[in-house]
Amino acid sequence: MSRVPFYLRERLDDVKQRVLFETYEAQKLPKWEQVVLTWIVLFSFWTIISANVKVENLLIGGLATLVISLFMYEMLTEDIRRSGHILEKILYISFFVIPQYLFIMAFRLIESNFKVAKHAVFMDINPGIVKIKTELHSNTGITILANSITLTPGTLTLDVSKKLGETYLYVHWISVETLNREKAGEKIKGDIEGWLKKIFW
Amino acid sequence: MIEYFFLLLGELIMVFGTLGILRFPDVYTRLHAATKCDTGGAMSILIALAIISEASPLIRLKFLVLAFLIALINPMISHAIARGAYKHGTKPKVVVDMYAWDNP
């Protein structure tokens, strides 16, 4: 890439971006699956918030959330990877991915609280801002990864730079252990990125 | 019995978070203490309240929705504050600053 002549580089970037966009379009979910997923999320939220399981309440809620999900199906489910049947996907996400993610993030959160308490008492800090690379491309995936990095011990996401198929995160690390990009990425991201890559594009 | 354990854990985490806010040197390290300890403390107190309260289960689930919203919103707010502080020109006290290398 560095030896390409200057006048060819923009054209090459154009071609790369088009290839990326077309593979992304080919891997999207079909429309009716997006509508069904959005409807399930909105309807469960309605049921919990209204706290009322009479038949007419559920009927009104179901109709209203169906109309909303027919309009807004792109907002939540745009970046989900296509894989398998929709029923299999719903069961896999709601009974396997979300409990595993919540369980391990809860223990990470408690560990990070104790680590902050230890740093506050002994003041053995060595802060620095490092740059790591992620292999996620979609907005939803990067957002969830950045928020998870903020909640894991000792790290805080500062900014994201997204260019042409490569995404970098700037992370404020409270005790810098290594400056190598791959090792720092492994230490900071852990296995969160692997789980997110199964679902998000 | 387990609800009092959750309450005590939440208050302990909050106390150490406040100590961290008071003792750390600059904005970014203080944000570490604020974000993590607020999220963990508030979530464990909410879980304890969901166990203690004697309402129907659907109403108890609302506490868990609150905990989920806190876990969703708190990191975003801290990210916004940190980025805004950096753009405003607050220099961090760090050993290495790769963000300044790329954005001179």
Short mmCIF file of C-alpha atoms in Angstrom, two decimals:
data_model
loop_
_atom_site.label_atom_id
_atom_site.label_comp_id
_atom_site.label_asym_id
_atom_site.label_seq_id
_atom_site.Cartn_x
_atom_site.Cartn_y
_atom_site.Cartn_z
CA MET A 1 0.00 0.00 0.00
CA SER A 2 2.85 2.36 0.71
CA ARG A 3 4.48 1.84 -2.71
CA VAL A 4 1.28 2.63 -4.68
CA PRO A 5 1.57 5.83 -6.76
CA PHE A 6 -0.26 8.82 -5.43
CA TYR A 7 -2.78 9.12 -8.27
CA LEU A 8 -3.84 5.48 -7.91
CA ARG A 9 -4.42 5.51 -4.19
CA GLU A 10 -7.81 7.22 -4.22
CA ARG A 11 -9.12 4.85 -6.88
CA LEU A 12 -7.91 1.85 -4.87
CA ASP A 13 -9.63 3.21 -1.78
CA ASP A 14 -12.86 3.57 -3.76
CA VAL A 15 -12.72 -0.04 -4.93
CA LYS A 16 -11.96 -1.30 -1.41
CA GLN A 17 -14.87 0.62 0.04
CA ARG A 18 -17.27 -0.73 -2.61
CA VAL A 19 -16.19 -4.34 -1.96
CA LEU A 20 -16.64 -3.84 1.79
CA PHE A 21 -20.07 -2.32 1.29
CA GLU A 22 -21.23 -5.11 -1.02
CA THR A 23 -20.14 -7.92 1.30
CA TYR A 24 -21.91 -6.08 4.11
CA GLU A 25 -25.12 -5.79 2.08
CA ALA A 26 -25.03 -9.47 1.20
CA GLN A 27 -24.76 -10.52 4.83
CA LYS A 28 -27.69 -8.50 6.16
CA LEU A 29 -30.79 -10.12 7.57
CA PRO A 30 -33.93 -10.15 5.39
CA LYS A 31 -36.60 -7.57 6.18
CA TRP A 32 -39.20 -9.76 7.85
CA GLU A 33 -36.63 -11.22 10.25
CA GLN A 34 -35.58 -7.71 11.23
CA VAL A 35 -39.24 -6.83 11.87
CA VAL A 36 -39.79 -9.95 14.01
CA LEU A 37 -36.65 -9.35 16.11
CA THR A 38 -37.53 -5.68 16.69
CA TRP A 39 -41.10 -6.67 17.59
CA ILE A 40 -39.94 -9.20 20.17
CA VAL A 41 -37.64 -6.68 21.87
CA LEU A 42 -40.26 -3.91 21.94
CA PHE A 43 -43.05 -6.20 23.13
CA SER A 44 -41.05 -7.62 26.03
CA PHE A 45 -40.09 -4.08 27.04
CA TRP A 46 -43.79 -3.06 26.95
CA THR A 47 -44.81 -6.02 29.08
CA ILE A 48 -42.21 -5.30 31.75
CA ILE A 49 -42.84 -1.56 31.85
CA SER A 50 -46.64 -1.70 31.96
CA ALA A 51 -46.59 -4.61 34.51
CA ASN A 52 -50.11 -5.70 33.56
CA VAL A 53 -50.93 -9.04 31.96
CA LYS A 54 -54.60 -8.55 31.07
CA VAL A 55 -55.58 -9.63 27.54
CA GLU A 56 -56.64 -6.21 26.22
CA ASN A 57 -53.43 -4.59 27.49
CA LEU A 58 -51.27 -7.21 25.74
CA LEU A 59 -53.38 -6.83 22.55
CA ILE A 60 -53.00 -3.05 22.44
CA GLY A 61 -49.30 -3.32 23.18
CA GLY A 62 -48.76 -5.95 20.53
CA LEU A 63 -50.53 -3.91 17.84
CA ALA A 64 -48.70 -0.68 18.73
CA THR A 65 -45.28 -2.33 18.85
CA LEU A 66 -46.00 -4.13 15.55
CA VAL A 67 -46.74 -0.79 13.84
CA ILE A 68 -43.61 0.76 15.37
CA SER A 69 -41.42 -2.18 14.37
CA LEU A 70 -42.75 -2.02 10.79
CA PHE A 71 -41.39 1.52 10.57
CA MET A 72 -38.26 1.30 12.69
CA TYR A 73 -36.89 -2.17 11.91
CA GLU A 74 -33.54 -0.81 10.74
CA MET A 75 -32.59 0.89 14.00
CA LEU A 76 -31.86 -2.10 16.21
CA THR A 77 -31.11 -4.98 13.89
CA GLU A 78 -29.20 -3.42 11.01
CA ASP A 79 -25.81 -4.83 11.99
CA ILE A 80 -26.71 -8.40 12.93
CA ARG A 81 -24.90 -11.09 10.96
CA ARG A 82 -26.95 -13.56 8.93
CA SER A 83 -26.56 -17.14 10.14
CA GLY A 84 -29.00 -20.02 10.36
CA HIS A 85 -32.76 -20.01 10.79
CA ILE A 86 -34.48 -17.16 12.64
CA LEU A 87 -35.93 -19.39 15.39
CA GLU A 88 -32.51 -20.89 16.02
CA LYS A 89 -31.05 -17.38 16.14
CA ILE A 90 -33.68 -16.14 18.64
CA LEU A 91 -33.16 -19.13 20.95
CA TYR A 92 -29.38 -18.90 20.65
CA ILE A 93 -29.30 -15.18 21.47
CA SER A 94 -31.82 -15.15 24.29
CA PHE A 95 -30.81 -18.36 26.09
CA PHE A 96 -27.09 -18.64 25.40
CA VAL A 97 -25.40 -15.38 24.40
CA ILE A 98 -27.14 -12.86 26.67
CA PRO A 99 -26.89 -14.93 29.94
CA GLN A 100 -23.24 -15.75 29.27
CA TYR A 101 -22.44 -12.10 28.51
CA LEU A 102 -24.31 -10.80 31.58
CA PHE A 103 -22.73 -13.37 33.91
CA ILE A 104 -19.15 -12.75 32.86
CA MET A 105 -19.59 -8.96 32.68
CA ALA A 106 -21.00 -8.94 36.22
CA PHE A 107 -17.87 -10.66 37.54
CA ARG A 108 -15.64 -8.33 35.50
CA LEU A 109 -17.50 -5.34 36.99
CA ILE A 110 -17.01 -6.53 40.57
CA GLU A 111 -13.33 -7.23 39.84
CA SER A 112 -12.90 -3.73 38.39
CA ASN A 113 -14.53 -2.18 41.46
CA PHE A 114 -12.08 -3.94 43.75
CA LYS A 115 -9.22 -2.92 41.49
CA VAL A 116 -10.25 0.76 41.65
CA ALA A 117 -10.47 0.47 45.44
CA LYS A 118 -6.96 -1.01 45.51
CA HIS A 119 -5.61 1.78 43.29
CA ALA A 120 -7.35 4.42 45.42
CA VAL A 121 -5.85 3.08 48.63
CA PHE A 122 -2.28 2.35 47.53
CA MET A 123 -1.99 4.92 44.65
CA ASP A 124 0.17 2.59 42.52
CA ILE A 125 -1.02 4.02 39.20
CA ASN A 126 0.91 4.33 35.95
CA PRO A 127 -1.58 5.79 33.45
CA GLY A 128 -1.27 5.99 29.69
CA ILE A 129 -3.29 6.20 26.49
CA VAL A 130 -2.77 3.27 24.10
CA LYS A 131 -4.21 2.49 20.68
CA ILE A 132 -5.67 -0.92 19.88
CA LYS A 133 -7.22 -2.41 16.75
CA THR A 134 -10.57 -4.16 16.54
CA GLU A 135 -11.95 -6.37 13.81
CA LEU A 136 -15.55 -5.20 14.12
CA HIS A 137 -16.97 -2.89 11.46
CA SER A 138 -20.55 -2.06 12.40
CA ASN A 139 -21.61 0.84 14.59
CA THR A 140 -23.55 -1.29 17.07
CA GLY A 141 -20.70 -3.75 17.54
CA ILE A 142 -18.13 -1.02 18.11
CA THR A 143 -20.43 0.73 20.59
CA ILE A 144 -21.00 -2.41 22.65
CA LEU A 145 -17.29 -3.27 22.56
CA ALA A 146 -16.31 0.24 23.73
CA ASN A 147 -18.83 0.18 26.56
CA SER A 148 -17.65 -3.27 27.67
CA ILE A 149 -14.05 -2.06 27.62
CA THR A 150 -15.06 0.85 29.87
CA LEU A 151 -16.60 -1.55 32.40
CA THR A 152 -13.72 -4.06 32.44
CA PRO A 153 -10.93 -3.48 34.98
CA GLY A 154 -8.54 -0.60 34.52
CA THR A 155 -9.53 0.73 31.10
CA LEU A 156 -11.62 3.61 29.73
CA THR A 157 -12.39 4.24 26.06
CA LEU A 158 -11.44 7.72 24.92
CA ASP A 159 -12.14 7.87 21.21
CA VAL A 160 -12.66 5.75 18.11
CA SER A 161 -11.20 6.29 14.66
CA LYS A 162 -12.88 4.44 11.83
CA LYS A 163 -11.25 4.33 8.44
CA LEU A 164 -11.89 2.03 5.51
CA GLY A 165 -12.28 -1.37 7.07
CA GLU A 166 -9.90 -0.68 9.93
CA THR A 167 -11.12 0.49 13.31
CA TYR A 168 -8.88 1.74 16.10
CA LEU A 169 -9.82 2.49 19.68
CA TYR A 170 -7.92 4.87 21.96
CA VAL A 171 -7.99 3.49 25.49
CA HIS A 172 -6.92 5.20 28.71
CA TRP A 173 -5.23 2.47 30.74
CA ILE A 174 -4.68 3.09 34.43
CA SER A 175 -1.59 0.88 34.73
CA VAL A 176 0.18 0.40 31.40
CA GLU A 177 1.78 -3.02 31.09
CA THR A 178 2.77 -3.18 27.44
CA LEU A 179 2.95 -0.89 24.42
CA ASN A 180 2.79 -3.61 21.77
CA ARG A 181 -0.50 -3.23 19.90
CA GLU A 182 -1.39 -6.93 19.65
CA LYS A 183 -0.53 -7.78 23.25
CA ALA A 184 -2.34 -4.70 24.55
CA GLY A 185 -5.38 -5.61 22.44
CA GLU A 186 -5.42 -9.14 23.82
CA LYS A 187 -5.13 -7.89 27.38
CA ILE A 188 -7.77 -5.18 27.03
CA LYS A 189 -10.39 -6.84 24.85
CA GLY A 190 -10.17 -10.35 26.24
CA ASP A 191 -12.76 -12.65 24.70
CA ILE A 192 -15.51 -10.02 24.40
CA GLU A 193 -14.64 -9.35 20.78
CA GLY A 194 -14.97 -13.02 19.90
CA TRP A 195 -18.50 -13.19 21.29
CA LEU A 196 -19.52 -9.97 19.55
CA LYS A 197 -18.16 -11.20 16.22
CA LYS A 198 -20.52 -14.16 16.35
CA ILE A 199 -23.54 -11.84 16.28
CA PHE A 200 -22.60 -8.44 14.90
CA TRP A 201 -20.98 -7.74 11.59
CA MET B 1 -29.99 -12.63 54.13
CA ILE B 2 -28.32 -12.27 50.77
CA GLU B 3 -30.01 -8.89 50.19
CA TYR B 4 -28.10 -7.31 53.10
CA PHE B 5 -24.89 -8.67 51.60
CA PHE B 6 -25.73 -6.91 48.33
CA LEU B 7 -26.58 -3.66 50.16
CA LEU B 8 -23.32 -3.71 52.13
CA LEU B 9 -21.32 -4.49 49.00
CA GLY B 10 -22.93 -1.58 47.15
CA GLU B 11 -22.22 0.89 49.93
CA LEU B 12 -18.63 -0.31 50.30
CA ILE B 13 -18.06 0.12 46.56
CA MET B 14 -19.57 3.63 46.66
CA VAL B 15 -17.29 4.63 49.58
CA PHE B 16 -14.16 3.45 47.78
CA GLY B 17 -15.29 5.18 44.58
CA THR B 18 -15.61 8.47 46.45
CA LEU B 19 -12.15 7.94 47.94
CA GLY B 20 -10.84 7.39 44.43
CA ILE B 21 -12.48 10.58 43.12
CA LEU B 22 -10.83 12.53 45.94
CA ARG B 23 -7.36 11.03 45.63
CA PHE B 24 -6.64 10.50 41.93
CA PRO B 25 -4.57 13.18 40.15
CA ASP B 26 -6.43 14.20 36.95
CA VAL B 27 -9.73 14.05 35.06
CA TYR B 28 -9.29 10.71 33.32
CA THR B 29 -8.22 8.68 36.35
CA ARG B 30 -11.04 10.25 38.36
CA LEU B 31 -13.47 9.18 35.65
CA HIS B 32 -12.27 5.60 36.16
CA ALA B 33 -13.39 5.75 39.80
CA ALA B 34 -16.65 7.55 39.01
CA THR B 35 -17.80 5.25 36.21
CA LYS B 36 -16.97 1.83 37.59
CA CYS B 37 -17.87 2.40 41.20
CA ASP B 38 -21.14 4.18 40.36
CA THR B 39 -22.19 1.42 37.99
CA GLY B 40 -21.30 -1.45 40.31
CA GLY B 41 -22.64 0.16 43.48
CA ALA B 42 -25.93 1.30 42.00
CA MET B 43 -26.49 -2.06 40.31
CA SER B 44 -25.91 -4.07 43.45
CA ILE B 45 -28.13 -1.76 45.53
CA LEU B 46 -30.89 -2.11 42.92
CA ILE B 47 -30.57 -5.90 42.97
CA ALA B 48 -30.88 -5.84 46.77
CA LEU B 49 -34.01 -3.65 46.50
CA ALA B 50 -35.51 -6.03 43.95
CA ILE B 51 -35.04 -8.91 46.39
CA ILE B 52 -36.34 -6.99 49.44
CA SER B 53 -39.50 -5.43 47.97
CA GLU B 54 -42.74 -7.35 48.39
CA ALA B 55 -44.44 -6.50 45.12
CA SER B 56 -45.45 -8.74 42.23
CA PRO B 57 -42.60 -10.16 40.11
CA LEU B 58 -43.35 -7.94 37.10
CA ILE B 59 -42.85 -4.87 39.27
CA ARG B 60 -39.59 -6.28 40.63
CA LEU B 61 -38.39 -6.72 37.07
CA LYS B 62 -38.52 -2.93 36.68
CA PHE B 63 -35.58 -2.66 39.09
CA LEU B 64 -33.59 -4.91 36.77
CA VAL B 65 -34.57 -2.71 33.81
CA LEU B 66 -33.22 0.26 35.77
CA ALA B 67 -29.97 -1.61 36.45
CA PHE B 68 -29.67 -2.49 32.76
CA LEU B 69 -30.21 1.16 31.75
CA ILE B 70 -27.55 2.31 34.23
CA ALA B 71 -25.07 -0.20 32.83
CA LEU B 72 -25.92 1.00 29.31
CA ILE B 73 -25.78 4.76 29.88
CA ASN B 74 -22.93 5.19 32.41
CA PRO B 75 -20.01 4.17 30.12
CA MET B 76 -21.36 6.37 27.32
CA ILE B 77 -21.47 9.40 29.62
CA SER B 78 -17.92 8.77 30.83
CA HIS B 79 -16.72 8.41 27.24
CA ALA B 80 -18.40 11.71 26.33
CA ILE B 81 -16.85 13.50 29.32
CA ALA B 82 -13.36 12.12 28.62
CA ARG B 83 -13.47 13.02 24.91
CA GLY B 84 -14.87 16.47 25.66
CA ALA B 85 -12.14 17.11 28.24
CA TYR B 86 -9.45 16.07 25.77
CA LYS B 87 -10.89 18.26 23.00
CA HIS B 88 -11.08 21.18 25.41
CA GLY B 89 -7.35 20.88 26.03
CA THR B 90 -6.97 19.23 29.42
CA LYS B 91 -3.67 17.42 29.17
CA PRO B 92 -3.54 14.03 30.91
CA LYS B 93 -0.71 13.13 33.28
CA VAL B 94 0.42 9.99 31.49
CA VAL B 95 3.55 8.08 30.57
CA VAL B 96 2.49 7.54 26.95
CA ASP B 97 -0.14 9.41 24.91
CA MET B 98 -0.87 7.78 21.55
CA TYR B 99 -3.94 9.97 21.02
CA ALA B 100 -1.75 13.07 20.81
CA TRP B 101 0.57 11.32 18.35
CA ASP B 102 -2.27 10.79 15.90
CA ASN B 103 -4.11 14.09 16.44
CA PRO B 104 -1.45 16.80 16.66
#
